[in-house]
mmCIF file of C-alpha atoms in Angstrom:
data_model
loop_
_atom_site.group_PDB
_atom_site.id
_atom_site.type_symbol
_atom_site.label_atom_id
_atom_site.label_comp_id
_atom_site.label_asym_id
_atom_site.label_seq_id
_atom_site.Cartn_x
_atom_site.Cartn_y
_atom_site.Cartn_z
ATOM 1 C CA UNK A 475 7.975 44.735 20.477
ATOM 2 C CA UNK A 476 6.755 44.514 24.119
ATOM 3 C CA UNK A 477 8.289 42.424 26.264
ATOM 4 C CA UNK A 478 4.565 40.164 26.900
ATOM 5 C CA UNK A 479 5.326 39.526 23.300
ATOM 6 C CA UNK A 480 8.898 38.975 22.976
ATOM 7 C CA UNK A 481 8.473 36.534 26.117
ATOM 8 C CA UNK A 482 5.462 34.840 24.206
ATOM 9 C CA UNK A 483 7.440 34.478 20.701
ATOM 10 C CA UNK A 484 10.312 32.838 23.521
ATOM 11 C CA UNK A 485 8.073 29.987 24.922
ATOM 12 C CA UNK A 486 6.972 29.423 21.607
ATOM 13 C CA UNK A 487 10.300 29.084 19.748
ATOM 14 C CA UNK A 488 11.321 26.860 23.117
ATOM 15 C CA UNK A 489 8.070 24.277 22.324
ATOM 16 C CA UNK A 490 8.546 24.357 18.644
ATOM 17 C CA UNK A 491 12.343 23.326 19.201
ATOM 18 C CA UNK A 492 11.291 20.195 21.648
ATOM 19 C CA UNK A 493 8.263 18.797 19.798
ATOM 20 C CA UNK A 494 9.503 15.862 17.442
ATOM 21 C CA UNK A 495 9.722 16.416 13.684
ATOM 22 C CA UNK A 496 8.443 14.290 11.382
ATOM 23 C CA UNK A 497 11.021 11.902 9.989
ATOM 24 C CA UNK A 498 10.926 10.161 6.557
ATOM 25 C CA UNK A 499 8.038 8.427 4.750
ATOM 26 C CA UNK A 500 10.497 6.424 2.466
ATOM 27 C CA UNK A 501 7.613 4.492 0.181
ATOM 28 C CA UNK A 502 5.628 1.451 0.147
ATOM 29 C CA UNK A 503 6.785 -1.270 2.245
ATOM 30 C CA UNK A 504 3.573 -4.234 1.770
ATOM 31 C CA UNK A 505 -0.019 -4.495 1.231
ATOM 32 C CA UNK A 506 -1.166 -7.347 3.605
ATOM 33 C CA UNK A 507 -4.450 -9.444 2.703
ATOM 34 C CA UNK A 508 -6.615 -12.060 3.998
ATOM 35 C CA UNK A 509 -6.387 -15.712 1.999
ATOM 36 C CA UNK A 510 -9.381 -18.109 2.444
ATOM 37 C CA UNK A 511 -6.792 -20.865 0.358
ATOM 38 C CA UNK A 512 -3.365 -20.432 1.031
ATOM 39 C CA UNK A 513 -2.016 -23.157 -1.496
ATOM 40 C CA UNK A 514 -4.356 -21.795 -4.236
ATOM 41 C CA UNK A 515 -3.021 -18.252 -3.029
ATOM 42 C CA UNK A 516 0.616 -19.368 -2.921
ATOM 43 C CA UNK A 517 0.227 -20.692 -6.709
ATOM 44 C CA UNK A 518 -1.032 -17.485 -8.241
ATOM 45 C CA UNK A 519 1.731 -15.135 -6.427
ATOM 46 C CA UNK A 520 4.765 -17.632 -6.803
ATOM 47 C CA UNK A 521 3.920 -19.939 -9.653
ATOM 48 C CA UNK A 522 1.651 -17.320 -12.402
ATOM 49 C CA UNK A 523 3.268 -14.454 -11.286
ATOM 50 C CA UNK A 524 6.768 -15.602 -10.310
ATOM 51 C CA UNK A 525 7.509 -14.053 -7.153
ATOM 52 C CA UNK A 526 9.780 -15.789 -4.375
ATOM 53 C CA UNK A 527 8.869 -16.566 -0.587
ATOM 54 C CA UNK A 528 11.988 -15.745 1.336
ATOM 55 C CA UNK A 529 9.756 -16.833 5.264
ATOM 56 C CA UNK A 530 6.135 -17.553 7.106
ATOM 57 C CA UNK A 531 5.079 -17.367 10.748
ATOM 58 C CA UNK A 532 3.601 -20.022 12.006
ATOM 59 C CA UNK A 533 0.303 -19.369 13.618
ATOM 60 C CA UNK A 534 0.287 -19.234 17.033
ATOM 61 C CA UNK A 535 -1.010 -22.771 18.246
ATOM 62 C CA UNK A 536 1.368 -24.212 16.082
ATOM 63 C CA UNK A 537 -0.734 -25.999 13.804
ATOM 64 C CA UNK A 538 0.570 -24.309 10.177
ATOM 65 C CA UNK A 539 1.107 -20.992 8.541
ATOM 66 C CA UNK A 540 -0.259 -17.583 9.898
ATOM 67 C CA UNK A 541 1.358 -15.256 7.439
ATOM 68 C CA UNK A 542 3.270 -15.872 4.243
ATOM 69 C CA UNK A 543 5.747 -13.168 2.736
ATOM 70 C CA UNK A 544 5.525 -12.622 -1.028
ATOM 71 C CA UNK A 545 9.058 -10.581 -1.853
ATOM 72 C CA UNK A 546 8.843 -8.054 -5.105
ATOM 73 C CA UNK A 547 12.026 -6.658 -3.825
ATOM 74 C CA UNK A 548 14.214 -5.755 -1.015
ATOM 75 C CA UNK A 549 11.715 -3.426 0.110
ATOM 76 C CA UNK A 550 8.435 -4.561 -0.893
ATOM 77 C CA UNK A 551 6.672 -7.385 0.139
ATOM 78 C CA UNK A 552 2.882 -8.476 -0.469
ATOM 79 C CA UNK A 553 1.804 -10.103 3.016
ATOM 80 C CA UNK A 554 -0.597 -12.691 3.047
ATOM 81 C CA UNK A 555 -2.695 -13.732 6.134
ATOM 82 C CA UNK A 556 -3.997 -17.225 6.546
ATOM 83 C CA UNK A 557 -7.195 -16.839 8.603
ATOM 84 C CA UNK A 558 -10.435 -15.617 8.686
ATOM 85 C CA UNK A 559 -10.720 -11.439 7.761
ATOM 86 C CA UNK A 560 -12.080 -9.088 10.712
ATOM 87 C CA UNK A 561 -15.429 -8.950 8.421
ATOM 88 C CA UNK A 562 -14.450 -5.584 6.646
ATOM 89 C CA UNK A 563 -13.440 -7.480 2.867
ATOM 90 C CA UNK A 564 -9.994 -8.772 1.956
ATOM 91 C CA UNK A 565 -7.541 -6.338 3.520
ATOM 92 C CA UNK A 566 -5.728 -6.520 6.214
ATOM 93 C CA UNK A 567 -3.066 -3.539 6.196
ATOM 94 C CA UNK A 568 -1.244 -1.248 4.271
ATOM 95 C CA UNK A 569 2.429 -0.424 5.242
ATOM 96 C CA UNK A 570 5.146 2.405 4.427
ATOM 97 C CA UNK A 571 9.076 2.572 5.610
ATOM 98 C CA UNK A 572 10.636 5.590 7.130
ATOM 99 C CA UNK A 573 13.916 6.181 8.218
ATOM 100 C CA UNK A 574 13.203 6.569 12.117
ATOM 101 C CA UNK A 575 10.399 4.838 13.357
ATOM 102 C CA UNK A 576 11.464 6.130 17.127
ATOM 103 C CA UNK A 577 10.803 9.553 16.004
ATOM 104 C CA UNK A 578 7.734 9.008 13.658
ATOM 105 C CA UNK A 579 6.026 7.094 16.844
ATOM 106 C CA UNK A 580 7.070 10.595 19.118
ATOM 107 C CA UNK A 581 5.376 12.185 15.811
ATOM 108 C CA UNK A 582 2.467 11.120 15.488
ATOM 109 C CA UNK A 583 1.762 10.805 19.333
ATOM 110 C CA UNK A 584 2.015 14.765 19.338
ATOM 111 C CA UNK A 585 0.177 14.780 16.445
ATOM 112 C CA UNK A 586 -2.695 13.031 18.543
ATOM 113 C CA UNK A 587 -2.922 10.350 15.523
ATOM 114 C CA UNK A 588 -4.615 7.221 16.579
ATOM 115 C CA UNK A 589 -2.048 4.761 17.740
ATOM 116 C CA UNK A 590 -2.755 1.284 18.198
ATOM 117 C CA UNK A 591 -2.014 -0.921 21.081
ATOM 118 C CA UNK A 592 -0.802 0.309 24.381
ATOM 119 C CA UNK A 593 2.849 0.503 24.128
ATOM 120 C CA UNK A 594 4.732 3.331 24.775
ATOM 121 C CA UNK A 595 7.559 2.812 22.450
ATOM 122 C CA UNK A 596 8.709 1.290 19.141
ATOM 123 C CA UNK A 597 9.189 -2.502 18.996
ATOM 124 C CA UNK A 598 10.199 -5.464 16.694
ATOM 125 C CA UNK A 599 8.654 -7.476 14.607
ATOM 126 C CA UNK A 600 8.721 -11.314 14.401
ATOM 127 C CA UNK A 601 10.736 -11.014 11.349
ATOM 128 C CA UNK A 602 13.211 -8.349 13.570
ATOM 129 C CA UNK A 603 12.190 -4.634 11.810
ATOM 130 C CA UNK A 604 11.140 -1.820 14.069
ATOM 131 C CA UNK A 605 7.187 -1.673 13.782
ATOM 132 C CA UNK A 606 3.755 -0.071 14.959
ATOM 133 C CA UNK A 607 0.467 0.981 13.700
ATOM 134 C CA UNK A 608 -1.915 3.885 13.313
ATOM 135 C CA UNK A 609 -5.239 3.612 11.818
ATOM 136 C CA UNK A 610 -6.316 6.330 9.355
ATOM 137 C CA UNK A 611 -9.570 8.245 8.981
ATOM 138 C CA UNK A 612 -11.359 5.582 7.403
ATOM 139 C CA UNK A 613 -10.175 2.708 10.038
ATOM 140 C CA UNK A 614 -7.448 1.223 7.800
ATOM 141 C CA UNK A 615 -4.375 -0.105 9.988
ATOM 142 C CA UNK A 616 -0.894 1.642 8.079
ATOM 143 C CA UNK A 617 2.158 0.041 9.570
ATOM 144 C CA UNK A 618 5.283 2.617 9.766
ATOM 145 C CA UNK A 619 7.988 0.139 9.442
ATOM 146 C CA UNK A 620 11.977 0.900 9.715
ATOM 147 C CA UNK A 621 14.041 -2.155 7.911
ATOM 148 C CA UNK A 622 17.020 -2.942 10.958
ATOM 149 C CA UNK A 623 20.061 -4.459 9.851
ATOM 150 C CA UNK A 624 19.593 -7.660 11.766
ATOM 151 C CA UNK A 625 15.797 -8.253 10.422
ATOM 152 C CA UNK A 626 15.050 -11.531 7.932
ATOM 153 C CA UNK A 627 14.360 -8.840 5.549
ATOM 154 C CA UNK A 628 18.564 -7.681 5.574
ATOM 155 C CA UNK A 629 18.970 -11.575 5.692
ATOM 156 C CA UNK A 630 17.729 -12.234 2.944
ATOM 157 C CA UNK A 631 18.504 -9.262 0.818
ATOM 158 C CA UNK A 632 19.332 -10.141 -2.841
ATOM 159 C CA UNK A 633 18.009 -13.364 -2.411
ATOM 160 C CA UNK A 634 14.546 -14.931 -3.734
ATOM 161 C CA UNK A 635 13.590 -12.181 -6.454
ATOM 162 C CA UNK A 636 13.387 -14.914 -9.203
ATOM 163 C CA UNK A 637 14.291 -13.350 -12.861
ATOM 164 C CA UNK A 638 10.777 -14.207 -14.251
ATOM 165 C CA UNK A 639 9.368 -12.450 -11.755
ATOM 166 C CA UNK A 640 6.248 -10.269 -13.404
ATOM 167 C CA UNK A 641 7.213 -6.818 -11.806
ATOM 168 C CA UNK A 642 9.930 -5.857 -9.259
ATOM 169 C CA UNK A 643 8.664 -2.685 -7.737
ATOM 170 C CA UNK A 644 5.412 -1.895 -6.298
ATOM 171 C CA UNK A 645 4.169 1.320 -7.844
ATOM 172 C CA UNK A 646 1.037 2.258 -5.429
ATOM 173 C CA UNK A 647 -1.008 0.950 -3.033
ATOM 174 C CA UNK A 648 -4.734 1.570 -2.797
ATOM 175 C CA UNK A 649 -7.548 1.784 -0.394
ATOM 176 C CA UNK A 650 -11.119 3.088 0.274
ATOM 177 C CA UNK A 651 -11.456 6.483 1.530
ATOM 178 C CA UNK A 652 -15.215 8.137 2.678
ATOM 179 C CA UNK A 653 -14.052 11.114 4.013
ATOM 180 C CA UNK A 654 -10.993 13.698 1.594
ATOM 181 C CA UNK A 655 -10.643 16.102 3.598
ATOM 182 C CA UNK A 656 -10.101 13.407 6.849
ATOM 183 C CA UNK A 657 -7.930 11.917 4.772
ATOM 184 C CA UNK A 658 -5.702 14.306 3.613
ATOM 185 C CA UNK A 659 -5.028 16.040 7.228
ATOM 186 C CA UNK A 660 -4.185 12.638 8.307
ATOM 187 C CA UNK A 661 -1.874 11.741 4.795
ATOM 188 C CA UNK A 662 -1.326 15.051 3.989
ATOM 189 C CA UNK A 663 -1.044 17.673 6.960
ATOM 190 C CA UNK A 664 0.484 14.850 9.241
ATOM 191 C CA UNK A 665 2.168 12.273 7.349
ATOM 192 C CA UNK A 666 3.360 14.739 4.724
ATOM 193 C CA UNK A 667 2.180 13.379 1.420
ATOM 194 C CA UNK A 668 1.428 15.552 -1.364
ATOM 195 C CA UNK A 669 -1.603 15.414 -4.065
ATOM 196 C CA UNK A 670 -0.160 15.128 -7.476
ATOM 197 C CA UNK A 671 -3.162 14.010 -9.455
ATOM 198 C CA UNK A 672 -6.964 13.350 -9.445
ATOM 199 C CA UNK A 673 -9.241 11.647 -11.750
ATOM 200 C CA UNK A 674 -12.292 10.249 -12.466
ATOM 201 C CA UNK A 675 -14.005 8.008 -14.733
ATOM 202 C CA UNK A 676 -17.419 9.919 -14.506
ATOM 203 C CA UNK A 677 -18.148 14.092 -14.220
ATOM 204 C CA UNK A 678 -20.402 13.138 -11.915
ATOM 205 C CA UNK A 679 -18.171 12.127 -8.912
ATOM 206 C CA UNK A 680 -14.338 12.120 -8.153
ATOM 207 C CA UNK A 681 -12.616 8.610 -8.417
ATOM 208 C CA UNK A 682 -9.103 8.869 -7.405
ATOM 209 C CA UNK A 683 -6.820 10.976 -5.458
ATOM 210 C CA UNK A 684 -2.897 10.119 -5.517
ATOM 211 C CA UNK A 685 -1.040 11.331 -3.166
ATOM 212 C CA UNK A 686 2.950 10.635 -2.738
ATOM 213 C CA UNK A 687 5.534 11.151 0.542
ATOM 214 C CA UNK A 688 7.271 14.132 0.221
ATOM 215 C CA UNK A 689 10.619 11.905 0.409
ATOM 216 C CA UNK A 690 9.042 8.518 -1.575
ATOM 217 C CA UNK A 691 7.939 8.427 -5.625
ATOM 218 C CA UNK A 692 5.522 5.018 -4.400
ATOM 219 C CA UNK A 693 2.426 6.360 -4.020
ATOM 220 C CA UNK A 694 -1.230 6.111 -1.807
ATOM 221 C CA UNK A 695 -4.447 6.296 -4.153
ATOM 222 C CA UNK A 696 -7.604 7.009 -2.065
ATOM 223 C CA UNK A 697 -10.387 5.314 -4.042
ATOM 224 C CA UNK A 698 -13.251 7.299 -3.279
ATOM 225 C CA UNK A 699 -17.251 6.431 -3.264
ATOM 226 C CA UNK A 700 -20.484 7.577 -2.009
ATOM 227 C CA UNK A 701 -21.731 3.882 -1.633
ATOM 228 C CA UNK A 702 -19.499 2.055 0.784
ATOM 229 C CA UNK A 703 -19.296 -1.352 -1.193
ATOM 230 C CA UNK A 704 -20.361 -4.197 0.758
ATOM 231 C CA UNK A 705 -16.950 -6.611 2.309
ATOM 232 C CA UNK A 706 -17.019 -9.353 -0.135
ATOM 233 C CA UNK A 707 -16.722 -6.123 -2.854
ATOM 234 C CA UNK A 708 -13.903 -4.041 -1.741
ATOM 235 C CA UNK A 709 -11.487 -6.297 -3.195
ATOM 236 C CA UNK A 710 -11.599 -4.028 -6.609
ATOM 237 C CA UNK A 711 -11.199 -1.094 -4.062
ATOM 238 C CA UNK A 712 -8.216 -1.898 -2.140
ATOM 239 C CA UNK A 713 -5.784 -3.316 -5.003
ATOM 240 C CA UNK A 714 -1.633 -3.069 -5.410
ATOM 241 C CA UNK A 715 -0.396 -1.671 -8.336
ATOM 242 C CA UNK A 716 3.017 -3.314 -9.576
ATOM 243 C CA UNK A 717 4.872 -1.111 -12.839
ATOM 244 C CA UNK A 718 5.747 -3.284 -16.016
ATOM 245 C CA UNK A 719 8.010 -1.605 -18.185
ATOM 246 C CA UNK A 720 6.290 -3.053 -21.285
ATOM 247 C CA UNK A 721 2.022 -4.027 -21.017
ATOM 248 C CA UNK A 722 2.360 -6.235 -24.026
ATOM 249 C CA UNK A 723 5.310 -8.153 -22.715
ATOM 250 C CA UNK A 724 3.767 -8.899 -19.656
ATOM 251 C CA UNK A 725 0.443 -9.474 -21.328
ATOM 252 C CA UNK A 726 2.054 -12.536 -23.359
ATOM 253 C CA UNK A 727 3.743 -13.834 -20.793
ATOM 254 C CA UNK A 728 1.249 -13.874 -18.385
ATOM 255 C CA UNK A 729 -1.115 -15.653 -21.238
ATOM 256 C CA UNK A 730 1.420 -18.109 -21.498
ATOM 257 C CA UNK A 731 1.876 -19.485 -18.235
ATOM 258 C CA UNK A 732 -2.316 -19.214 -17.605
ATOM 259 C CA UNK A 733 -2.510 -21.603 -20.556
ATOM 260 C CA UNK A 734 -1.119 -23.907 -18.058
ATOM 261 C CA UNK A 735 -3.371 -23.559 -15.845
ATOM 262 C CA UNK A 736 -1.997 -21.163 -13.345
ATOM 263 C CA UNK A 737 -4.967 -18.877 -13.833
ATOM 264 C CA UNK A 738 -8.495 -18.333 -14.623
ATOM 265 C CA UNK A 739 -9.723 -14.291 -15.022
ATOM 266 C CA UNK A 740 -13.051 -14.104 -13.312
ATOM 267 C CA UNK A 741 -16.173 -14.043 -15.267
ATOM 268 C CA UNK A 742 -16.537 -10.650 -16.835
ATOM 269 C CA UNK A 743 -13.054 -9.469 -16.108
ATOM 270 C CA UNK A 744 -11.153 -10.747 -18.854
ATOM 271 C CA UNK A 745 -7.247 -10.586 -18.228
ATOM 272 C CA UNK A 746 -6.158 -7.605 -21.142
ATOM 273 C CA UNK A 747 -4.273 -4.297 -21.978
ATOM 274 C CA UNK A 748 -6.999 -1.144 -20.752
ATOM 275 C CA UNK A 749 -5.697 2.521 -20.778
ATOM 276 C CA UNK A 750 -6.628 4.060 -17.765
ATOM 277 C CA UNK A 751 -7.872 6.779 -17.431
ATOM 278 C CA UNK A 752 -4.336 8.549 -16.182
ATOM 279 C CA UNK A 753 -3.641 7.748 -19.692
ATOM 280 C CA UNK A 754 -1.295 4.466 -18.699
ATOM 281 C CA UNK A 755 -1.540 0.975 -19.777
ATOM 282 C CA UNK A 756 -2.581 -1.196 -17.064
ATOM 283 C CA UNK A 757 -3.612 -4.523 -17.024
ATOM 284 C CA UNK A 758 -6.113 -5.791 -14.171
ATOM 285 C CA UNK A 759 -5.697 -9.589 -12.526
ATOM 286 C CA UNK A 760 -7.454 -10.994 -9.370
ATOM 287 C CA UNK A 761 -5.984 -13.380 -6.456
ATOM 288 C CA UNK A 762 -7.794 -16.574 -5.590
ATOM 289 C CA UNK A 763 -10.069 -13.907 -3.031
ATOM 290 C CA UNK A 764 -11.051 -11.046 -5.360
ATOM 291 C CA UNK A 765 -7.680 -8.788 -4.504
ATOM 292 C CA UNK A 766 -6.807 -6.872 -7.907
ATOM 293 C CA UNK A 767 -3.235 -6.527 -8.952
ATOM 294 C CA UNK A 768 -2.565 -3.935 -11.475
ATOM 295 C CA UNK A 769 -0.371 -3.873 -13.752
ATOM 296 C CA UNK A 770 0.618 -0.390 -15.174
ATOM 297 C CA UNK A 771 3.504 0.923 -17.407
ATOM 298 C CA UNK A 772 5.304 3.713 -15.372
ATOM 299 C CA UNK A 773 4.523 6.523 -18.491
ATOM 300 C CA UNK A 774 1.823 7.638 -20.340
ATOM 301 C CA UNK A 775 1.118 6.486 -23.466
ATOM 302 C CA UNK A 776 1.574 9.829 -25.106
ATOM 303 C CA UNK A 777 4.132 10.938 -22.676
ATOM 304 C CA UNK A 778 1.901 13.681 -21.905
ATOM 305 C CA UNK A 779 0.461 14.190 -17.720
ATOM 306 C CA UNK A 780 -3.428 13.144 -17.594
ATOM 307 C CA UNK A 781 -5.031 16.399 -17.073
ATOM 308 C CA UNK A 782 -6.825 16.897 -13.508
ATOM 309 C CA UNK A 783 -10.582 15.722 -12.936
ATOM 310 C CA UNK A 784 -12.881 18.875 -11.894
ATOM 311 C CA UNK A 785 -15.228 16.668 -10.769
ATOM 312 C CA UNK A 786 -17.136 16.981 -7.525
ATOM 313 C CA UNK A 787 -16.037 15.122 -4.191
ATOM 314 C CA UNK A 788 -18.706 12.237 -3.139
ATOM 315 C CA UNK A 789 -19.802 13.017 0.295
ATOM 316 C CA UNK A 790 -21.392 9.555 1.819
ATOM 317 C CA UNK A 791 -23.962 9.487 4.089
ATOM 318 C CA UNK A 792 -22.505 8.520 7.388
#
C-alpha cells in the first residue's frame, strides 16, 4: 500500500469517525389530522371508540382548542388539529420516537434531509418532549420525537387508557407515496427502515409497501398510486391502523355502542370483518372527516406470511 493511499484510507477513517450515526427509530409515536368538528370528532375517538384525552393546546388567540391528544397508550397518541387543513386532504403529520433526537437532528442534517424551520438545534414541545420535523419525498411532515421525563406525556403515564378502550397499540401508520425509490432512500437508506412485505390488490399495479425501523416492529405503509387522488379523497390513503387481538370481538362491540348512536358507516362502506389482502382480518371505520381507522388482528388467518406481490411499480406522471 502506498503511502497516497494509506494517507487517503486515514482522512477517511478520521471523517467516518466524526460524522453522527444514526440513532434509534423506536416506532410510531401519532398520526396527526385535521377536524372540521371537533365535538363530533371528540365523540367518535373517546365515546365509540373509548379512548381517553389526557391534554389540548389552546389555539393561539385564546379563543378554544388548537389540538386535542387522543392517548392509545403511553407512546401513541392520535393528534387532532382544530382548524382549517393546508389544502392537501385530512393529514396533518405523521410522527416516530427515537432514543436521541440531538443526534438524529446532527443525522439527518449530514444526511442533507430536508429539515424544517430554521433552528439549529433540537427543541421542546408545548407538551415538554424534544421535537422537529423533516418532510419526506412526497412533502409529508414526519416528526422525530424523543419522550423527556418531565413532558405531559411522563405525567400522565398510566393514566387515561380507559379499559374499554377498542385497541391499545397502534400497529402502522400510512401515507401516500408517488415516488418508491424517493421514498425508500429517504425511509430506507437514511432513516433505516427495512421492506418486509409488498402487496397489491390488482397485477396490474403495486399497492402497498411496508416498511419497519430496524429497532421498532410499528410499521410505515407507503400507499402507492399513479393517480394522485384529489384532497377531499386521500382520507382512505393516509389511515392508522390499530391491532385487535380478536376482529369479531371488536366487531360486536363496536356494533353495540353504534346502536347508540355513536356512529354511522358512510354510505357504501359498511362497518364489517374483510380479509385483507396480507391475509389479516381488518375491519375499516371512518372519523367524522373521511380518516380510516383500521382495525387488523396482528396474525394471519392461516398463520401463514402473505406471499410478495410481483406486480409492477406505478410511475405517475409528474
Amino acid at each position: 500500500m502506498t503511502k497516497f493511499l494509506a494517507g487517503i484510507l486515514a482522512v477517511s477513517a478520521l471523517f467516518a469517525q466524526d460524522a453522527p450515526s444514526r440513532p434509534k427509530v423506536l416506532g410510531v409515536a401519532h398520526m396527526a389530522v385535521y377536524v372540521k368538528d371537533l365535538a363530533k370528532t371528540r365523540q367518535f375517538y373517546e365515546e365509540f371508540l373509548g379512548f381517553g384525552e389526557p391534554f389540548t393546546l389552546p389555539k393561539k388567540d385564546g379563543t378554544g382548542t388548537r389540538i386535542v391528544f387522543i392517548k392509545i397508550n403511553d407512546y401513541q397518541y392520535m393528534e387532532i388539529f382544530n382548524e382549517a387543513d393546508r389544502g392537501e386532504g385530512q393529514l396533518n403529520h405523521i410522527s416516530f420516537y427515537t432514543d436521541d433526537a440531538d443526534r438524529m437532528f446532527a443525522y439527518l442534517k449530514s444526511k442533507g434531509a430536508p429539515i424544517q424551520g430554521s433552528a439549529e438545534k433540537v427543541g421542546k414541545g408545548q407538551t415538554g418532549n424534544k421535537n422537529f420535523n423533516v418532510k419526506d419525498p412526497d412533502g409529508h411532515i414526519v416528526e422525530i420525537v424523543e419522550y423527556q421525563p418531565d413532558s405531559w406525556t411522563a405525567r400522565e403515564k398510566g393514566k387515561f387508557m380507559p379499559a374499554n378502550r377498542i385497541a391499545d397499540h397502534i400497529m402502522h401508520v400510512g401515507v401516500l407515496c408517488g415516488d418508491l425509490d424517493a421514498s425508500m432512500q429517504f425511509y430506507g437508506d437514511i432513516l433505516g427502515f427495512r421492506e418486509f412485505w409488498r402487496g397489491s390488490g390488482s397485477p396490474r399495479m403495486l399497492s402497498w409497501v411496508n416498511v419497519r425501523p430496524a429497532e421498532g416492529q410499528d410499521y410505515l405503509e407507503l400507499m402507492l398510486y399513479n393517480s394522485l387522488p384529489a384532497p377531499d379523497g386521500r382520507g382512505t390513503k393516509n389511515h392508522v391502523s390499530l391491532t385487535v387481538p380478536d376482529a369479531e370481538k371488536a366487531l360486536a362491540e363496536l356494533k353495540r355502542r353504534a346502536a347508540k348512536g355513536l356512529y354511522t358507516p358512510p354510505e357504501g362502506k359498511p362497518m364489517e370483518i374483510q380479509v385483507g389482502v396480507n391475509k389479516k382480518r381488518q375491519i375499516n371505520l371512518y372519523d367524522p372527516d373521511g380518516t380510516r381507522l383500521e382495525l387488523m388482528e396482528p396474525n394471519t388467518i392461516d398463520g401463514q406470511p402473505a406471499p410478495n406481490s410481483t406486480a409492477p411499480v406505478p410511475h405517475p406522471a409528474k
